[in-house]
Amino acid sequence: MFENVISIKDFKREDIEFILREAEKMEPFASGEKSSSALRGKILGMMFYEPSTRTRLSFETAMKRLGGDVVGFADTGATSAVKGESLADTAMMLSAYSDAIVIRHNLEGVARYISDVVDVPVINAGDGAGQHPTQTLLDLYTMKRFFGRIGSLRVALVGDLKYGRTVHSLAYALAVFGASMSFVSPPVLRMPDNIIHDLRGAGVEVKETERLDDVIDEVDVLYVTRIQKERFPDPEEYSRIRGAYHIDGSTVADRDLIVMHPLPRIDEISPEVDSLPQAMYFRQAFYGVPVRMALLRLLISERGGSENQKIV
Amino acid sequence: MFENVISIKDFKREDIEFILREAEKMEPFASGEKSSSALRGKILGMMFYEPSTRTRLSFETAMKRLGGDVVGFADTGATSAVKGESLADTAMMLSAYSDAIVIRHNLEGVARYISDVVDVPVINAGDGAGQHPTQTLLDLYTMKRFFGRIGSLRVALVGDLKYGRTVHSLAYALAVFGASMSFVSPPVLRMPDNIIHDLRGAGVEVKETERLDDVIDEVDVLYVTRIQKERFPDPEEYSRIRGAYHIDGSTVADRDLIVMHPLPRIDEISPEVDSLPQAMYFRQAFYGVPVRMALLRLLISERGGSENQKIV
Amino acid sequence: MFENVISIKDFKREDIEFILREAEKMEPFASGEKSSSALRGKILGMMFYEPSTRTRLSFETAMKRLGGDVVGFADTGATSAVKGESLADTAMMLSAYSDAIVIRHNLEGVARYISDVVDVPVINAGDGAGQHPTQTLLDLYTMKRFFGRIGSLRVALVGDLKYGRTVHSLAYALAVFGASMSFVSPPVLRMPDNIIHDLRGAGVEVKETERLDDVIDEVDVLYVTRIQKERFPDPEEYSRIRGAYHIDGSTVADRDLIVMHPLPRIDEISPEVDSLPQAMYFRQAFYGVPVRMALLRLLISERGGSENQKIV
């Protein structure tokens, strides 16, 4: 069906729906309620050239919950990169030890390049300003799991819509399902014009606004993202904007919506929201495990059995 | 029976005795003589904010010897902490991926705080000047394993009794069992008054001295700790004291006692002691594995089966 | 048969041949085609004091493909070494948690020293300018696997023959099998005289030259190594030499030989060679896994069963 997971744009709607259905089967195994040896003896190679906790640990957990294991690195200090080895050679080496590779890198396009070099499946865990398809799949899964559908949802993407690969990928994917979208951001962090153009070209209803109040009463999902201080030359401007997009108890009280966030959050959402029924971000983080389990199982177990055998 | 392991003070004598009995069952599995899949498919989340080898590796070994696995981090450089995420959010995230959490942090109270935040069991692997309960349990186990009892033992705690969380926890636990204690330290590193007060209030016989010779002939256990150079403004004072508490072959020769040490040691104990029958510190390090296996099994397997299941 | 793997010189020809035969049985398990639980519940302790990717990851993979697991460290920042613990104590500690130890260190002789200290088998993963026996075994395996024999092969060792522990070990091992050798290097990086003397003393035919062209038509194996810039005070000299030993498509085209390299490579071999049938270096990297699996299984499983047992 698919051999790599590089960009969400590579996936047809039926592919995504199939993955989300498979992910649901994984939940009792993801939570530790049931144990599986589906990937016993299989190895996932991890190439993490950028700091990451959530994505890295959820891939590790996904692999281990399926009875497999991981090898690799989460920083480059202790690796042969210090000896000047090329990225392609490092990937070739790791592919000789593993059944699939997960790569995060700060350069866009690296994951696809590596998938051309090696013979094992490659999963993109974020490549610079490019794609982060497994994040998008778990975002979609969270919506599907809560509402039972994605198609007719009204989703507000809030915060930094200019630099965030997460919201770019998600917007394209929501378009495929026919969800309607509102983009809520300060002018300097607007969703790029080319993406809005693509979405409208695909027949998606898109609304843009600076004010959260304009959309808060007509959305099912508030998808909040972090606004990075570094984007603003003027600290006062940053403070003002941060305040304007801050979500607290009063923002969501009595409203029939869910709050999502790719995490980590800094102070976009008050801790008081955490215990409200609308808070879905920690559940969303958990859903990263069943979604990645589904992908790993589809990519790896297709490539050969893991029947336990005696060495003779 | 218990849901977290935060402070040894939370444990009743019967709880501790139960854990020590469970630990003894683990020994053949801890040594690799037998293998177990008691925690197959289960994940232990590791949050190590302070350098640690022994504690971290023995938890990892304990989990893996039981057929489980670990995810987490042993330093904070490669994690989302660099993005400003709160400790509570990091813990929430890790708890979404795991069946229990082990945390080491340089601030007292952090482990209990985290146990209030997350829904999975939390084990304190040392919180600043506070508690290190699993170290205390393995110390007790070592005594119980060698002498068959703890109650009537005479234990000398030697070295830095002021700053060491290990000796503080241990003193309280020995008191519960009715062991008698001698505190051997330079005046500047005395056992804090409030602890001595607590112990005496609990009816424990406590002796204080600066001189090891005062107690060496009347103890069953010499529990030696590291004296850190940084505690002394005057290097000469440090040298003098280091010499006074140094254990070598002649200290223990022909004496019917065991020498324990939480390790790492610098030069508190001569290497010549290592091969003597009184040297128990390496055995003590090993006992960290069966004790932690017992805890992990009690905390995790109670929470649900690990029966292997086919994903359908 | 053997209790440690410290130096290739400790191994008799029959030992090596036995290991290579065992390695061949491991291949379907090394590739993930079959899964094994031969080392279930067993732990390999990793002490990596020097940066390493390939060696470390292939040991990890080998252990995990056999159903075992690893604990340890790949750098010393997060360990007790910062507290001043001796190497021997760290090894004692790790041996208390594991069934075998793999150590890489920048000092020659460290692996043998550690093997005297601990009670578990020790594998040398490279000790300074000393030995790297598992690399030699996988080099031999690669030749044996391709040619079906080692004895009558003609092997050219190319590049830095002075400082490379890899080529020193390999030369001694090839001598045991009666292979003939050519040493191709610039004068400043010649194979040390004492090694050439040893080899000739053992009756091996040895040829030395500065020019690759002198031997290219009469060898079965081109074993290429990295020439480090740091060896040359004069950058121009370095450039000239690097060019002289560079392997590209035209070097190997229409020649009946294989190109090996311990990796990582910098630019000793053009990427255009990678897709030629003569390129054996990535396959060679993979062979590190079955060879190490064979060693781990021989060293560890001999020491006791891993029959799965219920804890009662």
PDB file of N, CA and C in Angstrom, chain A residues 40-43 69-73 77-80 82-86 89 92-94 96-99 305-312, chain C residues 25-26 29 31-38 51-54 56-58 60-61 64-66 69 74 226 264-266 282 285-286 289 297:
ATOM      1  N   ARG A  40       8.297  -9.002  17.208  1.00  0.00           N
ATOM      2  CA  ARG A  40       9.384  -9.654  17.952  1.00  0.00           C
ATOM      3  C   ARG A  40      10.609  -9.873  17.060  1.00  0.00           C
ATOM      4  N   GLY A  41      11.770  -9.485  17.556  1.00  0.00           N
ATOM      5  CA  GLY A  41      12.997  -9.661  16.787  1.00  0.00           C
ATOM      6  C   GLY A  41      13.246  -8.569  15.755  1.00  0.00           C
ATOM      7  N   LYS A  42      12.288  -7.646  15.606  1.00  0.00           N
ATOM      8  CA  LYS A  42      12.440  -6.570  14.616  1.00  0.00           C
ATOM      9  C   LYS A  42      13.071  -5.346  15.271  1.00  0.00           C
ATOM     10  N   ILE A  43      13.810  -4.601  14.471  1.00  0.00           N
ATOM     11  CA  ILE A  43      14.547  -3.438  14.978  1.00  0.00           C
ATOM     12  C   ILE A  43      14.171  -2.189  14.187  1.00  0.00           C
ATOM     13  N   ASP A  69      12.238  -3.715  19.057  1.00  0.00           N
ATOM     14  CA  ASP A  69      13.176  -2.887  19.815  1.00  0.00           C
ATOM     15  C   ASP A  69      13.754  -1.820  18.889  1.00  0.00           C
ATOM     16  N   VAL A  70      14.515  -0.902  19.455  1.00  0.00           N
ATOM     17  CA  VAL A  70      15.097   0.190  18.682  1.00  0.00           C
ATOM     18  C   VAL A  70      16.606   0.251  18.870  1.00  0.00           C
ATOM     19  N   VAL A  71      17.304   0.756  17.863  1.00  0.00           N
ATOM     20  CA  VAL A  71      18.705   1.153  18.018  1.00  0.00           C
ATOM     21  C   VAL A  71      18.854   2.505  17.320  1.00  0.00           C
ATOM     22  N   GLY A  72      19.911   3.231  17.619  1.00  0.00           N
ATOM     23  CA  GLY A  72      20.118   4.494  16.938  1.00  0.00           C
ATOM     24  C   GLY A  72      20.672   5.564  17.827  1.00  0.00           C
ATOM     25  N   PHE A  73      20.405   6.819  17.460  1.00  0.00           N
ATOM     26  CA  PHE A  73      20.946   7.915  18.256  1.00  0.00           C
ATOM     27  C   PHE A  73      19.959   9.075  18.286  1.00  0.00           C
ATOM     28  N   GLY A  77      26.487  13.871  18.925  1.00  0.00           N
ATOM     29  CA  GLY A  77      27.784  13.983  19.579  1.00  0.00           C
ATOM     30  C   GLY A  77      28.542  12.666  19.648  1.00  0.00           C
ATOM     31  N   ALA A  78      27.829  11.578  19.923  1.00  0.00           N
ATOM     32  CA  ALA A  78      28.496  10.303  20.159  1.00  0.00           C
ATOM     33  C   ALA A  78      28.530   9.422  18.912  1.00  0.00           C
ATOM     34  N   THR A  79      28.361  10.016  17.747  1.00  0.00           N
ATOM     35  CA  THR A  79      28.263   9.211  16.531  1.00  0.00           C
ATOM     36  C   THR A  79      29.389   9.502  15.551  1.00  0.00           C
ATOM     37  N   SER A  80      29.392   8.731  14.485  1.00  0.00           N
ATOM     38  CA  SER A  80      30.431   8.868  13.472  1.00  0.00           C
ATOM     39  C   SER A  80      30.315  10.163  12.695  1.00  0.00           C
ATOM     40  N   VAL A  82      30.803  12.843  13.798  1.00  0.00           N
ATOM     41  CA  VAL A  82      31.982  13.613  14.189  1.00  0.00           C
ATOM     42  C   VAL A  82      33.207  13.231  13.370  1.00  0.00           C
ATOM     43  N   LYS A  83      33.181  12.062  12.764  1.00  0.00           N
ATOM     44  CA  LYS A  83      34.297  11.664  11.906  1.00  0.00           C
ATOM     45  C   LYS A  83      34.075  12.093  10.455  1.00  0.00           C
ATOM     46  N   GLY A  84      32.981  12.779  10.176  1.00  0.00           N
ATOM     47  CA  GLY A  84      32.754  13.313   8.848  1.00  0.00           C
ATOM     48  C   GLY A  84      31.993  12.405   7.912  1.00  0.00           C
ATOM     49  N   GLU A  85      31.348  11.382   8.442  1.00  0.00           N
ATOM     50  CA  GLU A  85      30.589  10.474   7.588  1.00  0.00           C
ATOM     51  C   GLU A  85      29.386  11.198   6.981  1.00  0.00           C
ATOM     52  N   SER A  86      29.048  10.841   5.743  1.00  0.00           N
ATOM     53  CA  SER A  86      27.889  11.454   5.100  1.00  0.00           C
ATOM     54  C   SER A  86      26.606  10.894   5.694  1.00  0.00           C
ATOM     55  N   ASP A  89      25.679   7.582   4.113  1.00  0.00           N
ATOM     56  CA  ASP A  89      26.425   6.430   4.639  1.00  0.00           C
ATOM     57  C   ASP A  89      25.903   6.021   6.018  1.00  0.00           C
ATOM     58  N   MET A  92      22.782   4.171   5.412  1.00  0.00           N
ATOM     59  CA  MET A  92      23.064   2.839   4.862  1.00  0.00           C
ATOM     60  C   MET A  92      23.472   1.893   5.986  1.00  0.00           C
ATOM     61  N   MET A  93      24.334   2.386   6.859  1.00  0.00           N
ATOM     62  CA  MET A  93      24.790   1.591   7.995  1.00  0.00           C
ATOM     63  C   MET A  93      23.607   1.190   8.863  1.00  0.00           C
ATOM     64  N   LEU A  94      22.803   2.174   9.250  1.00  0.00           N
ATOM     65  CA  LEU A  94      21.690   1.880  10.153  1.00  0.00           C
ATOM     66  C   LEU A  94      20.681   0.937   9.489  1.00  0.00           C
ATOM     67  N   ALA A  96      21.391  -1.407   7.588  1.00  0.00           N
ATOM     68  CA  ALA A  96      21.947  -2.765   7.645  1.00  0.00           C
ATOM     69  C   ALA A  96      21.630  -3.437   8.983  1.00  0.00           C
ATOM     70  N   TYR A  97      21.273  -2.638   9.967  1.00  0.00           N
ATOM     71  CA  TYR A  97      20.993  -3.172  11.308  1.00  0.00           C
ATOM     72  C   TYR A  97      19.506  -3.216  11.617  1.00  0.00           C
ATOM     73  N   SER A  98      18.660  -2.657  10.764  1.00  0.00           N
ATOM     74  CA  SER A  98      17.272  -2.462  11.190  1.00  0.00           C
ATOM     75  C   SER A  98      16.273  -2.791  10.087  1.00  0.00           C
ATOM     76  N   ASP A  99      14.999  -2.862  10.480  1.00  0.00           N
ATOM     77  CA  ASP A  99      13.929  -3.223   9.557  1.00  0.00           C
ATOM     78  C   ASP A  99      13.179  -2.010   9.039  1.00  0.00           C
ATOM     79  N   GLY A 305       7.960 -12.621   8.195  1.00  0.00           N
ATOM     80  CA  GLY A 305       7.428 -13.134   9.449  1.00  0.00           C
ATOM     81  C   GLY A 305       8.375 -12.903  10.605  1.00  0.00           C
ATOM     82  N   SER A 306       7.835 -13.058  11.798  1.00  0.00           N
ATOM     83  CA  SER A 306       8.694 -12.976  12.975  1.00  0.00           C
ATOM     84  C   SER A 306       8.506 -14.244  13.797  1.00  0.00           C
ATOM     85  N   GLU A 307       8.141 -15.330  13.118  1.00  0.00           N
ATOM     86  CA  GLU A 307       7.959 -16.592  13.820  1.00  0.00           C
ATOM     87  C   GLU A 307       9.232 -16.927  14.593  1.00  0.00           C
ATOM     88  N   ASN A 308       9.067 -17.227  15.858  1.00  0.00           N
ATOM     89  CA  ASN A 308      10.215 -17.556  16.689  1.00  0.00           C
ATOM     90  C   ASN A 308      10.817 -18.893  16.251  1.00  0.00           C
ATOM     91  N   GLN A 309      12.115 -18.941  16.087  1.00  0.00           N
ATOM     92  CA  GLN A 309      12.742 -20.164  15.606  1.00  0.00           C
ATOM     93  C   GLN A 309      13.963 -20.506  16.441  1.00  0.00           C
ATOM     94  N   LYS A 310      14.213 -21.778  16.550  1.00  0.00           N
ATOM     95  CA  LYS A 310      15.408 -22.239  17.242  1.00  0.00           C
ATOM     96  C   LYS A 310      16.589 -22.141  16.288  1.00  0.00           C
ATOM     97  N   ILE A 311      17.726 -21.699  16.809  1.00  0.00           N
ATOM     98  CA  ILE A 311      18.943 -21.658  15.990  1.00  0.00           C
ATOM     99  C   ILE A 311      19.587 -23.030  16.053  1.00  0.00           C
ATOM    100  N   VAL A 312      19.753 -23.644  14.898  1.00  0.00           N
ATOM    101  CA  VAL A 312      20.329 -24.999  14.925  1.00  0.00           C
ATOM    102  C   VAL A 312      21.649 -25.087  14.161  1.00  0.00           C
TER     103      VAL A 312
ATOM    104  N   LYS C  25      24.993 -19.262  10.474  1.00  0.00           N
ATOM    105  CA  LYS C  25      23.667 -19.681  10.956  1.00  0.00           C
ATOM    106  C   LYS C  25      22.827 -18.499  11.430  1.00  0.00           C
ATOM    107  N   MET C  26      23.505 -17.428  11.828  1.00  0.00           N
ATOM    108  CA  MET C  26      22.804 -16.281  12.402  1.00  0.00           C
ATOM    109  C   MET C  26      22.177 -15.383  11.335  1.00  0.00           C
ATOM    110  N   PHE C  29      18.536 -14.557  11.169  1.00  0.00           N
ATOM    111  CA  PHE C  29      18.095 -13.888  12.393  1.00  0.00           C
ATOM    112  C   PHE C  29      18.634 -12.449  12.431  1.00  0.00           C
ATOM    113  N   SER C  31      19.054 -10.560   9.854  1.00  0.00           N
ATOM    114  CA  SER C  31      18.334  -9.736   8.880  1.00  0.00           C
ATOM    115  C   SER C  31      16.892  -9.490   9.296  1.00  0.00           C
ATOM    116  N   GLY C  32      16.454 -10.139  10.370  1.00  0.00           N
ATOM    117  CA  GLY C  32      15.072  -9.973  10.803  1.00  0.00           C
ATOM    118  C   GLY C  32      14.109 -10.929  10.119  1.00  0.00           C
ATOM    119  N   GLU C  33      14.638 -11.781   9.259  1.00  0.00           N
ATOM    120  CA  GLU C  33      13.785 -12.740   8.545  1.00  0.00           C
ATOM    121  C   GLU C  33      13.195 -13.757   9.525  1.00  0.00           C
ATOM    122  N   LYS C  34      14.011 -14.195  10.485  1.00  0.00           N
ATOM    123  CA  LYS C  34      13.546 -15.084  11.540  1.00  0.00           C
ATOM    124  C   LYS C  34      13.801 -14.404  12.887  1.00  0.00           C
ATOM    125  N   SER C  35      13.030 -14.767  13.901  1.00  0.00           N
ATOM    126  CA  SER C  35      13.303 -14.192  15.232  1.00  0.00           C
ATOM    127  C   SER C  35      13.686 -15.300  16.201  1.00  0.00           C
ATOM    128  N   SER C  36      14.502 -14.927  17.172  1.00  0.00           N
ATOM    129  CA  SER C  36      15.043 -15.903  18.116  1.00  0.00           C
ATOM    130  C   SER C  36      14.868 -15.405  19.542  1.00  0.00           C
ATOM    131  N   SER C  37      14.682 -16.318  20.465  1.00  0.00           N
ATOM    132  CA  SER C  37      14.698 -15.897  21.875  1.00  0.00           C
ATOM    133  C   SER C  37      15.832 -16.598  22.611  1.00  0.00           C
ATOM    134  N   ALA C  38      16.919 -16.844  21.889  1.00  0.00           N
ATOM    135  CA  ALA C  38      18.063 -17.565  22.473  1.00  0.00           C
ATOM    136  C   ALA C  38      18.628 -16.852  23.697  1.00  0.00           C
ATOM    137  N   PRO C  51      33.588   7.762  21.143  1.00  0.00           N
ATOM    138  CA  PRO C  51      32.484   7.802  20.191  1.00  0.00           C
ATOM    139  C   PRO C  51      32.515   6.564  19.293  1.00  0.00           C
ATOM    140  N   SER C  52      31.372   6.037  19.012  1.00  0.00           N
ATOM    141  CA  SER C  52      31.258   4.883  18.124  1.00  0.00           C
ATOM    142  C   SER C  52      29.812   4.793  17.698  1.00  0.00           C
ATOM    143  N   THR C  53      29.569   4.592  16.444  1.00  0.00           N
ATOM    144  CA  THR C  53      28.192   4.354  16.035  1.00  0.00           C
ATOM    145  C   THR C  53      28.056   2.911  15.603  1.00  0.00           C
ATOM    146  N   ARG C  54      28.831   2.549  14.606  1.00  0.00           N
ATOM    147  CA  ARG C  54      28.718   1.258  13.948  1.00  0.00           C
ATOM    148  C   ARG C  54      28.891   0.096  14.926  1.00  0.00           C
ATOM    149  N   ARG C  56      28.925   0.071  18.228  1.00  0.00           N
ATOM    150  CA  ARG C  56      27.946   0.077  19.310  1.00  0.00           C
ATOM    151  C   ARG C  56      26.579  -0.404  18.818  1.00  0.00           C
ATOM    152  N   LEU C  57      26.116   0.169  17.720  1.00  0.00           N
ATOM    153  CA  LEU C  57      24.781  -0.185  17.242  1.00  0.00           C
ATOM    154  C   LEU C  57      24.717  -1.627  16.762  1.00  0.00           C
ATOM    155  N   SER C  58      25.817  -2.145  16.211  1.00  0.00           N
ATOM    156  CA  SER C  58      25.729  -3.526  15.735  1.00  0.00           C
ATOM    157  C   SER C  58      25.755  -4.502  16.911  1.00  0.00           C
ATOM    158  N   GLU C  60      24.357  -3.753  19.822  1.00  0.00           N
ATOM    159  CA  GLU C  60      22.988  -3.630  20.335  1.00  0.00           C
ATOM    160  C   GLU C  60      22.016  -4.449  19.486  1.00  0.00           C
ATOM    161  N   THR C  61      22.166  -4.289  18.168  1.00  0.00           N
ATOM    162  CA  THR C  61      21.285  -5.019  17.267  1.00  0.00           C
ATOM    163  C   THR C  61      21.462  -6.526  17.456  1.00  0.00           C
ATOM    164  N   LYS C  64      19.751  -7.662  20.622  1.00  0.00           N
ATOM    165  CA  LYS C  64      18.286  -7.552  20.546  1.00  0.00           C
ATOM    166  C   LYS C  64      17.692  -8.542  19.549  1.00  0.00           C
ATOM    167  N   ARG C  65      18.400  -8.809  18.454  1.00  0.00           N
ATOM    168  CA  ARG C  65      17.912  -9.801  17.488  1.00  0.00           C
ATOM    169  C   ARG C  65      17.885 -11.199  18.109  1.00  0.00           C
ATOM    170  N   LEU C  66      18.662 -11.416  19.172  1.00  0.00           N
ATOM    171  CA  LEU C  66      18.659 -12.710  19.859  1.00  0.00           C
ATOM    172  C   LEU C  66      17.688 -12.719  21.043  1.00  0.00           C
ATOM    173  N   ASP C  69      18.798  -7.929  25.687  1.00  0.00           N
ATOM    174  CA  ASP C  69      18.732  -6.474  25.732  1.00  0.00           C
ATOM    175  C   ASP C  69      20.065  -5.927  26.239  1.00  0.00           C
ATOM    176  N   ALA C  74      27.086   5.326  26.429  1.00  0.00           N
ATOM    177  CA  ALA C  74      27.820   5.551  25.190  1.00  0.00           C
ATOM    178  C   ALA C  74      28.622   6.836  25.268  1.00  0.00           C
ATOM    179  N   ARG C 226      40.719   4.721   5.995  1.00  0.00           N
ATOM    180  CA  ARG C 226      40.688   6.167   6.033  1.00  0.00           C
ATOM    181  C   ARG C 226      42.066   6.732   6.365  1.00  0.00           C
ATOM    182  N   PRO C 264      33.546   4.394   9.225  1.00  0.00           N
ATOM    183  CA  PRO C 264      33.039   5.320   8.215  1.00  0.00           C
ATOM    184  C   PRO C 264      34.109   5.731   7.202  1.00  0.00           C
ATOM    185  N   ARG C 265      33.668   5.954   5.956  1.00  0.00           N
ATOM    186  CA  ARG C 265      34.583   6.494   4.945  1.00  0.00           C
ATOM    187  C   ARG C 265      34.353   8.003   4.862  1.00  0.00           C
ATOM    188  N   ILE C 266      35.359   8.702   4.437  1.00  0.00           N
ATOM    189  CA  ILE C 266      35.156  10.114   4.148  1.00  0.00           C
ATOM    190  C   ILE C 266      35.118  10.240   2.629  1.00  0.00           C
ATOM    191  N   PHE C 282      29.142  -2.104   2.517  1.00  0.00           N
ATOM    192  CA  PHE C 282      27.885  -2.024   3.275  1.00  0.00           C
ATOM    193  C   PHE C 282      27.454  -3.429   3.717  1.00  0.00           C
ATOM    194  N   ALA C 285      29.392  -4.193   6.686  1.00  0.00           N
ATOM    195  CA  ALA C 285      28.821  -3.586   7.897  1.00  0.00           C
ATOM    196  C   ALA C 285      27.701  -4.465   8.437  1.00  0.00           C
ATOM    197  N   PHE C 286      26.845  -4.939   7.545  1.00  0.00           N
ATOM    198  CA  PHE C 286      25.765  -5.841   7.983  1.00  0.00           C
ATOM    199  C   PHE C 286      26.333  -7.091   8.641  1.00  0.00           C
ATOM    200  N   VAL C 289      26.666  -7.831  12.357  1.00  0.00           N
ATOM    201  CA  VAL C 289      25.582  -8.326  13.209  1.00  0.00           C
ATOM    202  C   VAL C 289      25.638  -9.846  13.384  1.00  0.00           C
ATOM    203  N   ARG C 297      26.147 -15.284  21.583  1.00  0.00           N
ATOM    204  CA  ARG C 297      25.462 -16.533  21.914  1.00  0.00           C
ATOM    205  C   ARG C 297      26.446 -17.530  22.522  1.00  0.00           C
TER     206      ARG C 297
END
